[in-house]
Amino acid sequence: MSVQPKHIFIGGPNRSGTTFLQKLLVLHSEIKGGPEFDFLPNLLRIYRRMKTDFHLQRQGYYYNEEKLRVEWYHFLRGMIDRQHPPAPPKESGVLRTLKGGVSEPAVPSDEAAQSHQLGDRGVLSKRKTQNAEPRTRNPEPGTQNAEPKTYLSEKTPDNIYVARELLEIFPEGVFIYMYRDGRDVLNSLKKVKQRMKQDGKQPKLKISLHHEAMRWNSSQKRYRELRKDGRFSGRHFAIQYEALLRNPQEELQKLMAFLGLELEPQQLKPEQFGSEQTQSVVDTVWYTEAMYRQPFETKNIGKWQQGMSWQEKLMANVLMGEELARAGYSYSTVALKMQQLLKGAKIK
């Protein structure tokens, strides 16, 4: 009987290095992960709405707060956990359609019968692991036939907006917040926009630097709110993109200690592994294969200073100055004063 993995959820502003961080994690022999599950944040927003006092009272015939959490645990885990998929129906009358239109009763396989087991109302049942066989370490990241992992990691930038819901539904889960200088975020998005124009297959998404600057501010505020929430103390960790590039071994050791794991050598050599080996999705717009195979490059820090026009720099400093200061980034004091003046004008 396999041990159930713990869940890691990664979130942060777009273009802050969340893909890079996910790669570094899944290179570890005890962590499994795939591409972004695009719909996860929106699904959690539905959960958030369902558990408001108004809907709990109105929908009381169907669920209460605890039942809602348990059912969403089952549902989301079934979607993102490919190692331990939900067991198939055990009724003998369930039919499986075979090639050629012939049907026969579906018989659960031994593997399915040994899939994840949940106690009453979805609480993970306790297991005795003293006699469990030693876990074989997987030397090849991304191997399809790898042994079950200790952690399952899911990375979607917008997870930051539903971090508390994720930690509530997954009581064994942890959240990792990845952040980067907001001006480098905007500069990176400018490049994405340029690649979109050159690519005929990608949908022409509208990327507004003003809008993305406000989203960066919002992400920073959301993580501060998470830190203040005593319910999730000790279950979240923040890592700065710039610090990771400058001191990869030190920063990764801190992160792995948080997860209760040892840092492994391959995690310090990301350039040796491609997207196929880590089961990631790479395109020609958001992430190219060459970008995915980059090592720890400090040259990626501060590119906004050359890549943005003076108007864009001024806009970025005015819109994000306060949050940049909170995060410890240098900023224009003139721009910060302009931001404060604008706030005062709005109040009046």
Short mmCIF file of C-alpha atoms in Angstrom, two decimals:
data_model
loop_
_atom_site.label_atom_id
_atom_site.label_comp_id
_atom_site.label_asym_id
_atom_site.label_seq_id
_atom_site.Cartn_x
_atom_site.Cartn_y
_atom_site.Cartn_z
CA MET A 1 0.00 0.00 0.00
CA SER A 2 1.58 3.28 -1.10
CA VAL A 3 2.07 6.25 1.19
CA GLN A 4 0.09 9.30 0.19
CA PRO A 5 2.22 12.26 -1.00
CA LYS A 6 2.07 15.67 0.57
CA HIS A 7 1.15 18.54 -1.72
CA ILE A 8 3.25 21.55 -2.66
CA PHE A 9 1.52 24.51 -4.27
CA ILE A 10 3.63 27.20 -5.94
CA GLY A 11 2.34 30.66 -6.76
CA GLY A 12 3.51 34.21 -7.37
CA PRO A 13 3.39 37.01 -9.94
CA ASN A 14 3.65 36.03 -13.60
CA ARG A 15 7.24 35.88 -14.92
CA SER A 16 8.70 35.68 -11.40
CA GLY A 17 10.48 32.35 -11.84
CA THR A 18 7.71 29.97 -10.75
CA THR A 19 8.43 27.66 -13.71
CA PHE A 20 12.12 27.63 -12.82
CA LEU A 21 11.31 26.85 -9.20
CA GLN A 22 8.97 24.02 -10.19
CA LYS A 23 11.75 22.54 -12.32
CA LEU A 24 14.23 22.69 -9.45
CA LEU A 25 11.75 20.91 -7.18
CA VAL A 26 10.77 18.11 -9.55
CA LEU A 27 14.45 17.37 -10.19
CA HIS A 28 14.47 16.03 -6.64
CA SER A 29 14.01 12.26 -6.38
CA GLU A 30 11.18 12.66 -3.84
CA ILE A 31 9.11 15.29 -5.66
CA LYS A 32 6.76 14.74 -8.59
CA GLY A 33 5.15 17.47 -10.65
CA GLY A 34 3.87 18.38 -14.08
CA PRO A 35 2.76 21.45 -16.03
CA GLU A 36 0.37 24.09 -14.73
CA PHE A 37 -3.19 23.01 -14.04
CA ASP A 38 -4.67 26.16 -15.57
CA PHE A 39 -8.11 25.82 -14.01
CA LEU A 40 -7.09 25.33 -10.39
CA PRO A 41 -7.34 28.99 -9.26
CA ASN A 42 -10.78 29.45 -10.84
CA LEU A 43 -12.03 26.21 -9.32
CA LEU A 44 -10.91 27.40 -5.89
CA ARG A 45 -12.78 30.67 -6.39
CA ILE A 46 -15.96 28.61 -6.78
CA TYR A 47 -15.11 26.80 -3.54
CA ARG A 48 -14.55 30.15 -1.81
CA ARG A 49 -17.96 31.35 -2.93
CA MET A 50 -19.67 28.12 -1.89
CA LYS A 51 -18.38 28.45 1.68
CA THR A 52 -19.60 31.99 2.33
CA ASP A 53 -22.17 32.26 5.12
CA PHE A 54 -24.88 33.15 2.62
CA HIS A 55 -24.38 30.04 0.47
CA LEU A 56 -23.79 27.72 3.43
CA GLN A 57 -27.21 28.71 4.72
CA ARG A 58 -28.91 28.68 1.33
CA GLN A 59 -27.37 25.37 0.24
CA GLY A 60 -27.55 23.65 3.61
CA TYR A 61 -29.66 20.85 2.14
CA TYR A 62 -26.66 19.78 0.01
CA TYR A 63 -23.62 20.43 2.16
CA ASN A 64 -22.13 21.95 5.28
CA GLU A 65 -18.67 23.50 5.56
CA GLU A 66 -16.85 20.28 6.51
CA LYS A 67 -18.59 18.18 3.85
CA LEU A 68 -17.72 20.85 1.29
CA ARG A 69 -14.04 20.78 2.19
CA VAL A 70 -13.89 16.98 2.06
CA GLU A 71 -15.65 16.74 -1.29
CA TRP A 72 -13.36 19.35 -2.81
CA TYR A 73 -10.36 17.47 -1.42
CA HIS A 74 -11.51 14.33 -3.24
CA PHE A 75 -12.24 16.22 -6.44
CA LEU A 76 -9.03 18.28 -6.64
CA ARG A 77 -6.82 15.42 -5.56
CA GLY A 78 -8.34 13.26 -8.25
CA MET A 79 -7.52 15.94 -10.82
CA ILE A 80 -3.91 16.70 -9.92
CA ASP A 81 -2.63 13.49 -8.35
CA ARG A 82 -1.68 11.10 -11.16
CA GLN A 83 0.25 8.81 -8.83
CA HIS A 84 -2.78 7.94 -6.72
CA PRO A 85 -5.89 8.31 -8.92
CA PRO A 86 -9.29 7.76 -7.28
CA ALA A 87 -10.36 4.13 -7.19
CA PRO A 88 -12.85 3.18 -9.93
CA PRO A 89 -16.45 2.22 -9.04
CA LYS A 90 -16.55 -1.28 -7.55
CA GLU A 91 -20.12 -2.15 -8.54
CA SER A 92 -20.10 -5.33 -10.62
CA GLY A 93 -22.64 -3.84 -13.00
CA VAL A 94 -20.36 -1.07 -14.26
CA LEU A 95 -19.70 -1.63 -17.94
CA ARG A 96 -16.58 -0.87 -19.92
CA THR A 97 -16.90 -0.29 -23.65
CA LEU A 98 -14.19 -2.06 -25.59
CA LYS A 99 -12.98 -1.57 -29.14
CA GLY A 100 -15.56 -2.77 -31.61
CA GLY A 101 -18.49 -1.77 -29.40
CA VAL A 102 -18.42 -4.89 -27.17
CA SER A 103 -18.97 -4.32 -23.46
CA GLU A 104 -18.09 -6.35 -20.40
CA PRO A 105 -18.20 -5.78 -16.63
CA ALA A 106 -15.32 -3.64 -15.41
CA VAL A 107 -13.13 -5.39 -12.88
CA PRO A 108 -10.89 -3.10 -10.83
CA SER A 109 -7.23 -3.98 -11.26
CA ASP A 110 -4.95 -4.84 -8.33
CA GLU A 111 -3.24 -1.49 -8.82
CA ALA A 112 -6.55 0.35 -8.68
CA ALA A 113 -7.63 -1.57 -5.62
CA GLN A 114 -4.49 -0.44 -3.86
CA SER A 115 -4.94 3.21 -4.81
CA HIS A 116 -5.37 5.92 -2.19
CA GLN A 117 -7.66 5.10 0.71
CA LEU A 118 -9.43 7.74 2.70
CA GLY A 119 -10.94 7.45 6.12
CA ASP A 120 -14.41 8.66 7.12
CA ARG A 121 -15.38 11.93 5.46
CA GLY A 122 -12.13 12.12 3.52
CA VAL A 123 -9.69 12.36 6.40
CA LEU A 124 -6.47 10.59 5.45
CA SER A 125 -6.39 7.25 7.24
CA LYS A 126 -3.34 6.65 9.42
CA ARG A 127 -0.90 4.01 8.31
CA LYS A 128 1.84 2.07 10.06
CA THR A 129 4.95 2.53 7.99
CA GLN A 130 7.49 0.86 10.25
CA ASN A 131 7.54 -2.29 8.11
CA ALA A 132 7.42 -0.50 4.77
CA GLU A 133 10.07 -1.40 2.24
CA PRO A 134 12.83 1.20 1.71
CA ARG A 135 11.97 3.68 -1.03
CA THR A 136 14.15 3.37 -4.13
CA ARG A 137 15.57 6.73 -5.17
CA ASN A 138 14.84 7.69 -8.73
CA PRO A 139 18.05 8.71 -10.54
CA GLU A 140 16.26 10.02 -13.60
CA PRO A 141 13.95 13.05 -13.05
CA GLY A 142 10.64 12.73 -14.85
CA THR A 143 10.84 8.96 -15.33
CA GLN A 144 7.35 7.60 -15.97
CA ASN A 145 7.94 4.42 -13.94
CA ALA A 146 9.34 6.24 -10.93
CA GLU A 147 8.50 5.11 -7.42
CA PRO A 148 5.77 7.09 -5.63
CA LYS A 149 7.14 10.38 -4.33
CA THR A 150 6.97 12.07 -0.95
CA TYR A 151 5.64 15.30 -2.47
CA LEU A 152 3.43 16.23 -5.39
CA SER A 153 4.05 19.78 -6.65
CA GLU A 154 1.58 21.91 -8.62
CA LYS A 155 2.66 25.29 -9.95
CA THR A 156 0.31 27.96 -11.26
CA PRO A 157 1.20 31.64 -10.68
CA ASP A 158 -2.38 32.56 -9.73
CA ASN A 159 -2.29 30.03 -6.88
CA ILE A 160 -1.28 33.00 -4.73
CA TYR A 161 -4.86 34.28 -4.99
CA VAL A 162 -6.29 31.02 -3.58
CA ALA A 163 -3.43 30.00 -1.28
CA ARG A 164 -5.55 29.95 1.85
CA GLU A 165 -8.20 27.83 0.18
CA LEU A 166 -5.55 25.35 -0.98
CA LEU A 167 -4.07 25.03 2.50
CA GLU A 168 -7.54 24.66 3.97
CA ILE A 169 -8.56 21.86 1.62
CA PHE A 170 -5.19 20.09 1.76
CA PRO A 171 -4.34 19.93 5.49
CA GLU A 172 -0.95 18.32 4.74
CA GLY A 173 -0.13 20.79 1.98
CA VAL A 174 2.38 23.65 1.91
CA PHE A 175 2.55 26.83 -0.16
CA ILE A 176 5.68 28.34 -1.72
CA TYR A 177 5.61 31.96 -2.82
CA MET A 178 8.07 33.00 -5.54
CA TYR A 179 8.62 36.70 -6.13
CA ARG A 180 10.87 38.94 -8.21
CA ASP A 181 11.50 42.66 -8.76
CA GLY A 182 8.24 43.88 -10.26
CA ARG A 183 10.06 45.92 -12.90
CA ASP A 184 11.81 42.81 -14.20
CA VAL A 185 8.40 41.14 -14.26
CA LEU A 186 7.07 43.91 -16.51
CA ASN A 187 10.16 43.78 -18.72
CA SER A 188 9.77 40.01 -19.12
CA LEU A 189 6.11 40.45 -20.05
CA LYS A 190 7.17 42.95 -22.70
CA LYS A 191 9.28 40.22 -24.27
CA VAL A 192 6.39 37.77 -24.09
CA LYS A 193 4.27 40.32 -25.93
CA GLN A 194 6.95 40.67 -28.61
CA ARG A 195 7.18 36.89 -29.06
CA MET A 196 3.41 36.71 -29.37
CA LYS A 197 3.51 39.06 -32.34
CA GLN A 198 6.08 36.84 -34.02
CA ASP A 199 4.17 33.61 -33.37
CA GLY A 200 1.16 32.87 -35.53
CA LYS A 201 -0.17 29.99 -33.45
CA GLN A 202 -0.49 31.67 -30.08
CA PRO A 203 -3.64 33.64 -29.24
CA LYS A 204 -2.97 37.36 -29.19
CA LEU A 205 -3.48 37.98 -25.49
CA LYS A 206 -3.63 41.56 -24.33
CA ILE A 207 -0.82 42.33 -21.91
CA SER A 208 -1.13 45.70 -20.21
CA LEU A 209 1.93 46.77 -18.22
CA HIS A 210 -0.30 48.94 -16.04
CA HIS A 211 -2.56 46.00 -15.28
CA GLU A 212 0.37 43.66 -14.62
CA ALA A 213 1.96 46.20 -12.28
CA MET A 214 -1.21 46.24 -10.21
CA ARG A 215 -1.32 42.43 -10.24
CA TRP A 216 2.25 42.34 -8.91
CA ASN A 217 1.19 44.65 -6.07
CA SER A 218 -1.80 42.44 -5.39
CA SER A 219 0.32 39.28 -5.25
CA GLN A 220 2.64 40.85 -2.72
CA LYS A 221 -0.31 41.91 -0.57
CA ARG A 222 -1.90 38.47 -0.78
CA TYR A 223 1.21 36.79 0.55
CA ARG A 224 1.40 39.27 3.44
CA GLU A 225 -2.19 38.38 4.29
CA LEU A 226 -1.30 34.69 4.21
CA ARG A 227 1.61 35.27 6.60
CA LYS A 228 -0.72 37.01 9.05
CA ASP A 229 -3.22 34.13 9.02
CA GLY A 230 -2.38 32.10 12.11
CA ARG A 231 -4.23 29.05 10.82
CA PHE A 232 -1.43 28.35 8.35
CA SER A 233 1.62 29.20 10.43
CA GLY A 234 4.63 27.13 9.37
CA ARG A 235 3.01 25.98 6.14
CA HIS A 236 4.25 28.64 3.73
CA PHE A 237 7.65 29.72 2.48
CA ALA A 238 8.79 32.70 0.39
CA ILE A 239 11.77 32.65 -1.93
CA GLN A 240 13.19 35.61 -3.83
CA TYR A 241 14.19 35.04 -7.46
CA GLU A 242 17.28 37.23 -7.25
CA ALA A 243 18.55 35.52 -4.09
CA LEU A 244 18.04 32.12 -5.71
CA LEU A 245 20.15 33.09 -8.73
CA ARG A 246 22.93 34.63 -6.64
CA ASN A 247 23.14 31.88 -4.02
CA PRO A 248 21.39 28.79 -5.41
CA GLN A 249 22.83 26.24 -3.00
CA GLU A 250 22.12 28.31 0.10
CA GLU A 251 18.58 29.25 -0.93
CA LEU A 252 17.67 25.74 -2.07
CA GLN A 253 19.00 24.25 1.15
CA LYS A 254 16.66 26.54 3.09
CA LEU A 255 13.73 25.50 0.92
CA MET A 256 14.48 21.80 1.12
CA ALA A 257 14.89 22.05 4.91
CA PHE A 258 11.41 23.59 5.01
CA LEU A 259 10.15 20.53 3.10
CA GLY A 260 12.10 18.14 5.30
CA LEU A 261 14.25 16.90 2.43
CA GLU A 262 17.93 16.91 1.53
CA LEU A 263 19.23 19.01 -1.35
CA GLU A 264 20.31 16.75 -4.23
CA PRO A 265 23.17 17.49 -6.70
CA GLN A 266 20.98 17.50 -9.82
CA GLN A 267 18.95 20.39 -8.43
CA LEU A 268 22.00 22.61 -8.85
CA LYS A 269 22.38 21.66 -12.52
CA PRO A 270 19.04 22.63 -14.13
CA GLU A 271 20.71 23.27 -17.50
CA GLN A 272 21.25 19.52 -17.90
CA PHE A 273 17.53 18.71 -17.99
CA GLY A 274 14.94 19.56 -20.64
CA SER A 275 11.18 19.93 -20.52
CA GLU A 276 10.52 16.32 -21.55
CA GLN A 277 12.49 15.00 -18.61
CA THR A 278 10.45 17.08 -16.16
CA GLN A 279 7.10 16.72 -17.96
CA SER A 280 6.76 20.46 -18.51
CA VAL A 281 4.97 22.28 -21.30
CA VAL A 282 7.22 24.62 -23.28
CA ASP A 283 6.12 26.78 -26.21
CA THR A 284 7.71 29.54 -28.25
CA VAL A 285 6.09 32.40 -26.36
CA TRP A 286 5.99 32.04 -22.59
CA TYR A 287 8.95 29.69 -22.34
CA THR A 288 11.27 28.36 -25.03
CA GLU A 289 13.33 25.19 -24.62
CA ALA A 290 16.50 27.29 -24.55
CA MET A 291 15.08 29.40 -21.73
CA TYR A 292 14.02 26.26 -19.89
CA ARG A 293 17.57 24.89 -20.00
CA GLN A 294 19.18 28.01 -18.57
CA PRO A 295 21.51 27.64 -15.57
CA PHE A 296 21.43 29.97 -12.57
CA GLU A 297 22.09 33.21 -14.48
CA THR A 298 22.56 36.44 -12.53
CA LYS A 299 22.46 38.31 -15.85
CA ASN A 300 18.68 37.92 -15.67
CA ILE A 301 18.62 40.33 -12.72
CA GLY A 302 17.93 44.01 -13.41
CA LYS A 303 17.24 43.67 -17.14
CA TRP A 304 14.45 46.22 -16.78
CA GLN A 305 17.03 49.00 -16.59
CA GLN A 306 17.97 48.47 -20.24
CA GLY A 307 14.75 46.92 -21.53
CA MET A 308 12.22 49.57 -20.46
CA SER A 309 11.74 53.08 -21.75
CA TRP A 310 11.98 55.97 -19.29
CA GLN A 311 8.20 56.35 -19.43
CA GLU A 312 7.74 52.67 -18.51
CA LYS A 313 10.30 52.95 -15.71
CA LEU A 314 8.52 55.97 -14.29
CA MET A 315 5.14 54.22 -14.52
CA ALA A 316 6.53 51.08 -12.84
CA ASN A 317 8.15 53.01 -9.99
CA VAL A 318 5.05 55.12 -9.42
CA LEU A 319 2.66 52.16 -9.45
CA MET A 320 4.84 49.70 -7.55
CA GLY A 321 7.13 51.92 -5.48
CA GLU A 322 5.49 51.19 -2.14
CA GLU A 323 5.50 47.42 -2.62
CA LEU A 324 9.02 47.48 -4.08
CA ALA A 325 10.18 49.20 -0.91
CA ARG A 326 8.40 46.65 1.29
CA ALA A 327 10.12 43.83 -0.60
CA GLY A 328 13.55 45.43 -0.17
CA TYR A 329 14.12 46.57 -3.75
CA SER A 330 15.70 49.92 -4.58
CA TYR A 331 13.29 52.43 -6.08
CA SER A 332 12.96 56.04 -7.11
CA THR A 333 12.07 58.22 -4.12
CA VAL A 334 10.62 60.78 -6.55
CA ALA A 335 8.32 58.13 -7.99
CA LEU A 336 7.31 57.03 -4.50
CA LYS A 337 6.39 60.60 -3.58
CA MET A 338 4.35 60.84 -6.78
CA GLN A 339 2.53 57.64 -5.79
CA GLN A 340 1.76 59.07 -2.36
CA LEU A 341 0.51 62.31 -3.91
CA LEU A 342 -1.73 60.37 -6.26
CA LYS A 343 -3.14 58.40 -3.32
CA GLY A 344 -3.83 61.61 -1.47
CA ALA A 345 -5.59 63.06 -4.52
CA LYS A 346 -7.83 59.98 -4.75
CA ILE A 347 -8.76 60.25 -1.09
CA LYS A 348 -9.80 63.87 -1.53
#
